[in-house]
Coordinates of C-alpha atoms and ligand atoms in Angstrom, one line a residue:
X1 CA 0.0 0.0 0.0
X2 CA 1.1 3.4 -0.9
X3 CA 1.0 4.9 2.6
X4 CA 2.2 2.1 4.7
X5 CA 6.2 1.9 5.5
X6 CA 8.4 -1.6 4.7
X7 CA 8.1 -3.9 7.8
X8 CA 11.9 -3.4 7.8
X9 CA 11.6 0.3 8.8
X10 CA 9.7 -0.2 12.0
X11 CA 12.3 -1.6 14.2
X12 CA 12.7 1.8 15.9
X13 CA 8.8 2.4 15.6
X14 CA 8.2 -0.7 18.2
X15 CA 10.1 0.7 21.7
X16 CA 8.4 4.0 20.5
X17 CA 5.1 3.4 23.2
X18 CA 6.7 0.4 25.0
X19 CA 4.4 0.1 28.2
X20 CA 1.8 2.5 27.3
X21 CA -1.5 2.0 27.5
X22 CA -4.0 3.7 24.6
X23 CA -7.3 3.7 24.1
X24 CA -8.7 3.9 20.0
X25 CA -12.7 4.9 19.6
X26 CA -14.1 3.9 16.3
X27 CA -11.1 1.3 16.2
X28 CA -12.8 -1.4 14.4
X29 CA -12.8 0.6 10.6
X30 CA -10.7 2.4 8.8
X31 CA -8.6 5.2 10.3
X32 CA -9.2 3.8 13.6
X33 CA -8.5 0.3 12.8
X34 CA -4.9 1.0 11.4
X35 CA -3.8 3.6 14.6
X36 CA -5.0 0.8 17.3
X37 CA -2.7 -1.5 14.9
X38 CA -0.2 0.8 14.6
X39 CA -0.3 1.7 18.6
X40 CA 0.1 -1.9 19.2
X41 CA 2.8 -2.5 16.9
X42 CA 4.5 0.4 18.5
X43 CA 4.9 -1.1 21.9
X44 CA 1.3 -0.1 23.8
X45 CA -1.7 -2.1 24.9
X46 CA -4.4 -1.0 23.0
X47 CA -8.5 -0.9 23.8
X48 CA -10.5 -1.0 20.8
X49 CA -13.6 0.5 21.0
X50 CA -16.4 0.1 19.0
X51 CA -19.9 0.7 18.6
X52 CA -21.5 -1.9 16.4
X53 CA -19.4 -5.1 14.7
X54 CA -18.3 -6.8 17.4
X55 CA -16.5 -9.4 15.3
X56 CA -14.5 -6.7 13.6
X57 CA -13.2 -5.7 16.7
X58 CA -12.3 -8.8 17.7
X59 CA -10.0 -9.8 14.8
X60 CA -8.4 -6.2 15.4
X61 CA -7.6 -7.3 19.1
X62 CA -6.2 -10.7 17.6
X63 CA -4.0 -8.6 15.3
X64 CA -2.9 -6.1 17.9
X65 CA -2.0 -9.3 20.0
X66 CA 0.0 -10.7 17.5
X67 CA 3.1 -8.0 18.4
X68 CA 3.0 -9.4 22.0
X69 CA 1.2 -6.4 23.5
X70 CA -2.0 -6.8 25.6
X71 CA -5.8 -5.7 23.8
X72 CA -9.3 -6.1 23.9
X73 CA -12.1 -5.0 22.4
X74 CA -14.8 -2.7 24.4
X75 CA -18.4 -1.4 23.2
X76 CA -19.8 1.7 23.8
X77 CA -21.4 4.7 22.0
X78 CA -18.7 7.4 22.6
X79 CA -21.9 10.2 22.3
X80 CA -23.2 8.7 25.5
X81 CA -21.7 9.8 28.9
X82 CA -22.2 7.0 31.5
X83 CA -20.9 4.6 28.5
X84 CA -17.9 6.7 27.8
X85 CA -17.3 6.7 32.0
X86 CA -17.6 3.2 32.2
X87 CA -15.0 2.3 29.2
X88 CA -12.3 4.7 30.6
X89 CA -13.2 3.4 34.6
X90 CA -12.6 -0.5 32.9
X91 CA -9.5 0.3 31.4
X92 CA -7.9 1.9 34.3
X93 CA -9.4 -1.3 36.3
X94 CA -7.7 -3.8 33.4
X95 CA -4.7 -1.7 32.3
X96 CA -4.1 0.4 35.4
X97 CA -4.4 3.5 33.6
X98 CA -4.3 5.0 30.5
X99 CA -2.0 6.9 28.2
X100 CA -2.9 7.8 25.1
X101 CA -6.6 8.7 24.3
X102 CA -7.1 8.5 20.4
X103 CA -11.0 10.3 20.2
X104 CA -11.2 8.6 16.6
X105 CA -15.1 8.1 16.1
X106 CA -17.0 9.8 13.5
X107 CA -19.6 9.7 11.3
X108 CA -21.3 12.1 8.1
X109 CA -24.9 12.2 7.8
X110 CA -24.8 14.2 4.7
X111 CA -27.9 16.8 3.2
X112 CA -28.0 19.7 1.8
X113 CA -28.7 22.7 4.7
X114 CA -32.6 23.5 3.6
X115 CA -33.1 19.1 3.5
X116 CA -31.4 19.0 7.2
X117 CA -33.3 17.6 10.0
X118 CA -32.5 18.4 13.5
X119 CA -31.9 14.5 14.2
X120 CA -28.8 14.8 10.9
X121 CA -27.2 18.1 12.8
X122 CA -27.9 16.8 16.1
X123 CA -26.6 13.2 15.6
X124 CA -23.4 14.0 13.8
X125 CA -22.2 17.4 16.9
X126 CA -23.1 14.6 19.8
X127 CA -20.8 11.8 18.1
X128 CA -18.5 14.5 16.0
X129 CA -17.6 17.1 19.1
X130 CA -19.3 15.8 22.4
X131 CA -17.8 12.4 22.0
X132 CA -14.7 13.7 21.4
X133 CA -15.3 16.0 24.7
X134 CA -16.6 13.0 27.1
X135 CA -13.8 11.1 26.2
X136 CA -11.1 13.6 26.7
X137 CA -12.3 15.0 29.9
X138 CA -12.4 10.6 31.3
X139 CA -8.8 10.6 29.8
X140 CA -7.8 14.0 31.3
X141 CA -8.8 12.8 34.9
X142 CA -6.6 9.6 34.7
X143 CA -3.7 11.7 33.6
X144 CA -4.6 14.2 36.8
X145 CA -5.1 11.9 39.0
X146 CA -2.1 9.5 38.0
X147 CA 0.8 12.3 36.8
X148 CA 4.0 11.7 35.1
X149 CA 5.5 8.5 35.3
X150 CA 9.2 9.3 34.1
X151 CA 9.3 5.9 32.9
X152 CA 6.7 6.0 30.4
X153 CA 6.6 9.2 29.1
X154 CA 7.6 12.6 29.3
X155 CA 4.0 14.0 30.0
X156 CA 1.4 12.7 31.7
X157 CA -0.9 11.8 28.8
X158 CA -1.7 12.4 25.5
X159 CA -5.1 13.2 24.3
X160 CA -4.9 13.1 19.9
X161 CA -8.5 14.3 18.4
X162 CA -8.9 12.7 15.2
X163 CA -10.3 16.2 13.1
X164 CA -10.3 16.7 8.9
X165 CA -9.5 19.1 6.4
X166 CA -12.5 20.0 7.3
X167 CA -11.9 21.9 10.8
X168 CA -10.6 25.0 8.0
X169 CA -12.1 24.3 4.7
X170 CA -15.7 24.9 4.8
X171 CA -17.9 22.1 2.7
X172 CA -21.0 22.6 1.1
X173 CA -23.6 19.9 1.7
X174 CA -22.1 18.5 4.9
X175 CA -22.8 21.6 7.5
X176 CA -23.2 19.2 10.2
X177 CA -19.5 17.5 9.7
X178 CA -17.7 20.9 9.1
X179 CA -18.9 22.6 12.0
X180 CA -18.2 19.2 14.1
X181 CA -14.9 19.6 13.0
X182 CA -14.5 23.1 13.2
X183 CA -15.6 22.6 17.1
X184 CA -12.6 19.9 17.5
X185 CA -10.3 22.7 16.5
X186 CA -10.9 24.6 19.1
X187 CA -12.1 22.1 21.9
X188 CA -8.3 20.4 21.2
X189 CA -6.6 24.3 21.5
X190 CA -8.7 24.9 24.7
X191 CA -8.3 21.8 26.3
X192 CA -4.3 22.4 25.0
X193 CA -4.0 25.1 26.9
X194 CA -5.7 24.2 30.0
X195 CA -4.3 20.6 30.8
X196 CA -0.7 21.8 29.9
X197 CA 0.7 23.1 32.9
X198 CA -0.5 19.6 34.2
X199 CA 1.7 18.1 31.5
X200 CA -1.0 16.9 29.7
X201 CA -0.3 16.9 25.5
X202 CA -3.7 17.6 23.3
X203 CA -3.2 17.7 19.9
X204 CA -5.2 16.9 16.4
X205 CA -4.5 15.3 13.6
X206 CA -6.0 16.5 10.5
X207 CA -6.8 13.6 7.8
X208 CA -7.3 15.0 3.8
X209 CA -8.7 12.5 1.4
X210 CA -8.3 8.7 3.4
X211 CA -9.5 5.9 1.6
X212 CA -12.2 4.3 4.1
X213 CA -15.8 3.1 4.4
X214 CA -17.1 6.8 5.9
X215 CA -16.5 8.4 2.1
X216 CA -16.5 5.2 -0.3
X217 CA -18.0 7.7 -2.5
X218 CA -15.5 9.7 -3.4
X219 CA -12.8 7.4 -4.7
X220 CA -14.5 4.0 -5.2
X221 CA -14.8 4.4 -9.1
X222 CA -12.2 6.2 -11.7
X223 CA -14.3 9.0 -12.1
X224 CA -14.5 9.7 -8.7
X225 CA -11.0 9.6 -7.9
X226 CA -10.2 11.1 -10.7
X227 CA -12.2 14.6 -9.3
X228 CA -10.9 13.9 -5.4
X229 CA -7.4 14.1 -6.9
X230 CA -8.0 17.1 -8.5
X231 CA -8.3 18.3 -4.9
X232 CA -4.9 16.4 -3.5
X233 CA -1.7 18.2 -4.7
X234 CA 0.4 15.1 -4.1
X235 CA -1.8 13.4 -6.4
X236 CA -3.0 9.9 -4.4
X237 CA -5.6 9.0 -1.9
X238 CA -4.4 8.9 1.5
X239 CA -4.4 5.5 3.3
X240 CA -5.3 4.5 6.6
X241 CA -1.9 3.8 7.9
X242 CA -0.7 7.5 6.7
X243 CA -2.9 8.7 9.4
X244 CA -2.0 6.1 12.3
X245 CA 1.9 6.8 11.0
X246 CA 0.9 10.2 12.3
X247 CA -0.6 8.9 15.6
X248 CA 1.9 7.4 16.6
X249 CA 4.2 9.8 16.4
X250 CA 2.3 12.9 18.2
X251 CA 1.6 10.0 21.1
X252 CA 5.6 9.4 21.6
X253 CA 7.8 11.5 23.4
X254 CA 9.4 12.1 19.9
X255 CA 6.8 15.4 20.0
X256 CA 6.9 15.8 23.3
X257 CA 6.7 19.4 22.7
X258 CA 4.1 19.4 20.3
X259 CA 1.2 21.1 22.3
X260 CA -2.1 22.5 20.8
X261 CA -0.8 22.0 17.5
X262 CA -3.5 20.5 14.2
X263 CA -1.0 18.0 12.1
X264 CA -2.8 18.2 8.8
X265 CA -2.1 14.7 6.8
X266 CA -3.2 15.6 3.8
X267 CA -1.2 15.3 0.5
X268 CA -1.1 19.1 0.6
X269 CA -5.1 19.4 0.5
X270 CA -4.9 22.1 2.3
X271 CA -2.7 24.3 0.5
X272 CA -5.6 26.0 -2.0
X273 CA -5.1 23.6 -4.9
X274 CA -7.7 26.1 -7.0
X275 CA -4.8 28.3 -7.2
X276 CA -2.4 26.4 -8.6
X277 CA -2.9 27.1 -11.6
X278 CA -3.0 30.9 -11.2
X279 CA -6.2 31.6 -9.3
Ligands
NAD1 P1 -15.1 4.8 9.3 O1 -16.5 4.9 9.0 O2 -14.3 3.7 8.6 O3 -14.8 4.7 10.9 C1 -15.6 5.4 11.8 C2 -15.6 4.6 13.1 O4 -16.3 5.3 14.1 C3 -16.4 3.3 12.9 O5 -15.7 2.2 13.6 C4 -17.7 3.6 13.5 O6 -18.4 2.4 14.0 C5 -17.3 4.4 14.7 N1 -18.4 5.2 15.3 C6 -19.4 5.9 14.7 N2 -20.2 6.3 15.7 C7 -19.7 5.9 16.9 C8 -20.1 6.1 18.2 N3 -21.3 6.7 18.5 N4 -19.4 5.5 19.2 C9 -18.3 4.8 18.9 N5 -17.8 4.6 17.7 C10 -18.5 5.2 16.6 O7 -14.5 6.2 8.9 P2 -13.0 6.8 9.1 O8 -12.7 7.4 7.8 O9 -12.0 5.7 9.6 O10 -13.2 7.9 10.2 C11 -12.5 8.0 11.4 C12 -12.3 9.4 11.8 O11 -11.5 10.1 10.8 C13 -13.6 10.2 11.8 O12 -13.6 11.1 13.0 C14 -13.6 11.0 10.5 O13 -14.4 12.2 10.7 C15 -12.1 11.3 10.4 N6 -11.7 11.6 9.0 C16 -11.8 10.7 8.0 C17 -11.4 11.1 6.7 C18 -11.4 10.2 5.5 O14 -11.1 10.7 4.4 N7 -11.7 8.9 5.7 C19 -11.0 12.5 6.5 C20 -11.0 13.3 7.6 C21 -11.3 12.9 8.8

């Protein structure tokens, strides 16, 4: 695959996150699904979370368990707040403690703005942005409550929101998703600045174009990928593992003084590709 790196090249990559333990929402698909591989691969022990497809979650736990690191598989809707509780209160019970929280899930529920029902808007902000709030603040406590353990880490936790383009680039038909996104931007800056003097790391990271189920749409025939590349100065599709590539490294202490900071993975999607040809 174009965006995954040679087996040969991860020797370093697997003491990265040695005795760390992570949490991935959304961890049985796509973008998800590769970071809780690539966490475990790296050295951590990994919870997937999921929502619905139990059995997909299980065969990512069997894959994570493959690189001799400890997983398991965990369902709960991350838009729900005594769900959310209970995951993180398990995980401290089974692991200890936690980490790195990876506030992956997400989900479009596309219409134009004048077709929109409440339910579309509402749905896509509570999973979207409150999700991603519930299960930042569960992590934050931990990370409080526990500090730094000079061992493990440099900081006391790491909290990566999984954002889009879309946090900047407005997008017309999906009001809902933008604005979700837009509210991770600054939920991640805020909560950046406020858990930092507590040595607490929140940053995003920013996926362009990523070939998964959530927009099958937009590259699963020629014509289709033909227009998204249009959009993609680098000129290919992003894959899953470009993104848990980037996970893994804003969760090690190789960016331990990344703080606040949006890493956009994007194949240069954000860099106005209208205007490259003059504008
Ligand atoms: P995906 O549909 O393959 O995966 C989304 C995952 O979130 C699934 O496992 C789904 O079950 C889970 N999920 C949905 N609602 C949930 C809930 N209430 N509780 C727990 N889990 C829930 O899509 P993906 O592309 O892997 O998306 C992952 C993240 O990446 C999302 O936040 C998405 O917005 C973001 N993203 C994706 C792209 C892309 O091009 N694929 C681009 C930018 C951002």
């Amino acid at each position: 695959m174009p965006g995954s790196v040679d087996e040969s090249r991860r020797t370093v990559s697997a003491q990265l996150l040695r005795g760390q333990k992570a949490l991935v929402t959304g961890a049985n698909s796509g973008i998800g699904l590769a970071t809780a591989v690539a966490l475990g691969r790296a050295g951590a022990d990994v919870v997937v979370n999921y929502v619905v497809g139990a059995d997909e979650a299980e065969k990512v736990v069997a894959q994570i368990k493959d690189f001799g690191v400890r997983a398991y598989a965990h369902e709960a809707d991350v838009s729900d707040e005594d769900q959310v509780v209970a995951m993180v209160a398990r995980m401290v019970e089974e692991f200890g403690t936690i980490d790195i929280m990876v506030a992956n899930a997400g989900l479009q529920r596309d219409a134009a703005v004048t077709d929109m029902t409440l339910a579309q808007w509402q749905k896509v902000i509570d999973v979207n942005l409150t999700g991603q709030f519930l299960c930042a603040r569960e992590a934050a406590k931990e990370f409080v409550r526990r500090g730094v353990v000079a061992e493990v880490s440099r900081s006391a936790g790491k909290i990566i929101c999984m954002s889009s383009v879309h946090q900047i680039v407005p997008w017309s038909g999906h009001v809902n998703y933008a604005s979700s996104k837009g509210g991770v931007g600054m939920l991640m800056q805020t909560l950046a600045q406020e858990l930092a003097p507590k040595r607490i790391r929140v940053n995003a990271v920013a996926p362009g174009a990523i070939r998964t189920p959530i927009n099958r749409d937009a590259w699963s025939t020629p014509e289709a990928e033909a227009d998204l590349l249009r959009l993609i100065p680098y000129r290919r599709v992003g894959d899953p593992d470009d993104i848990a590539n980037a996970v893994v490294a804003m969760a090690s202490d190789l960016l331990d003084y990344v703080v606040g900071a949006t890493l956009y993975v994007d194949g240069g999607m954000t860099l106005f590709p209208g205007f490259a040809t003059g504008g």
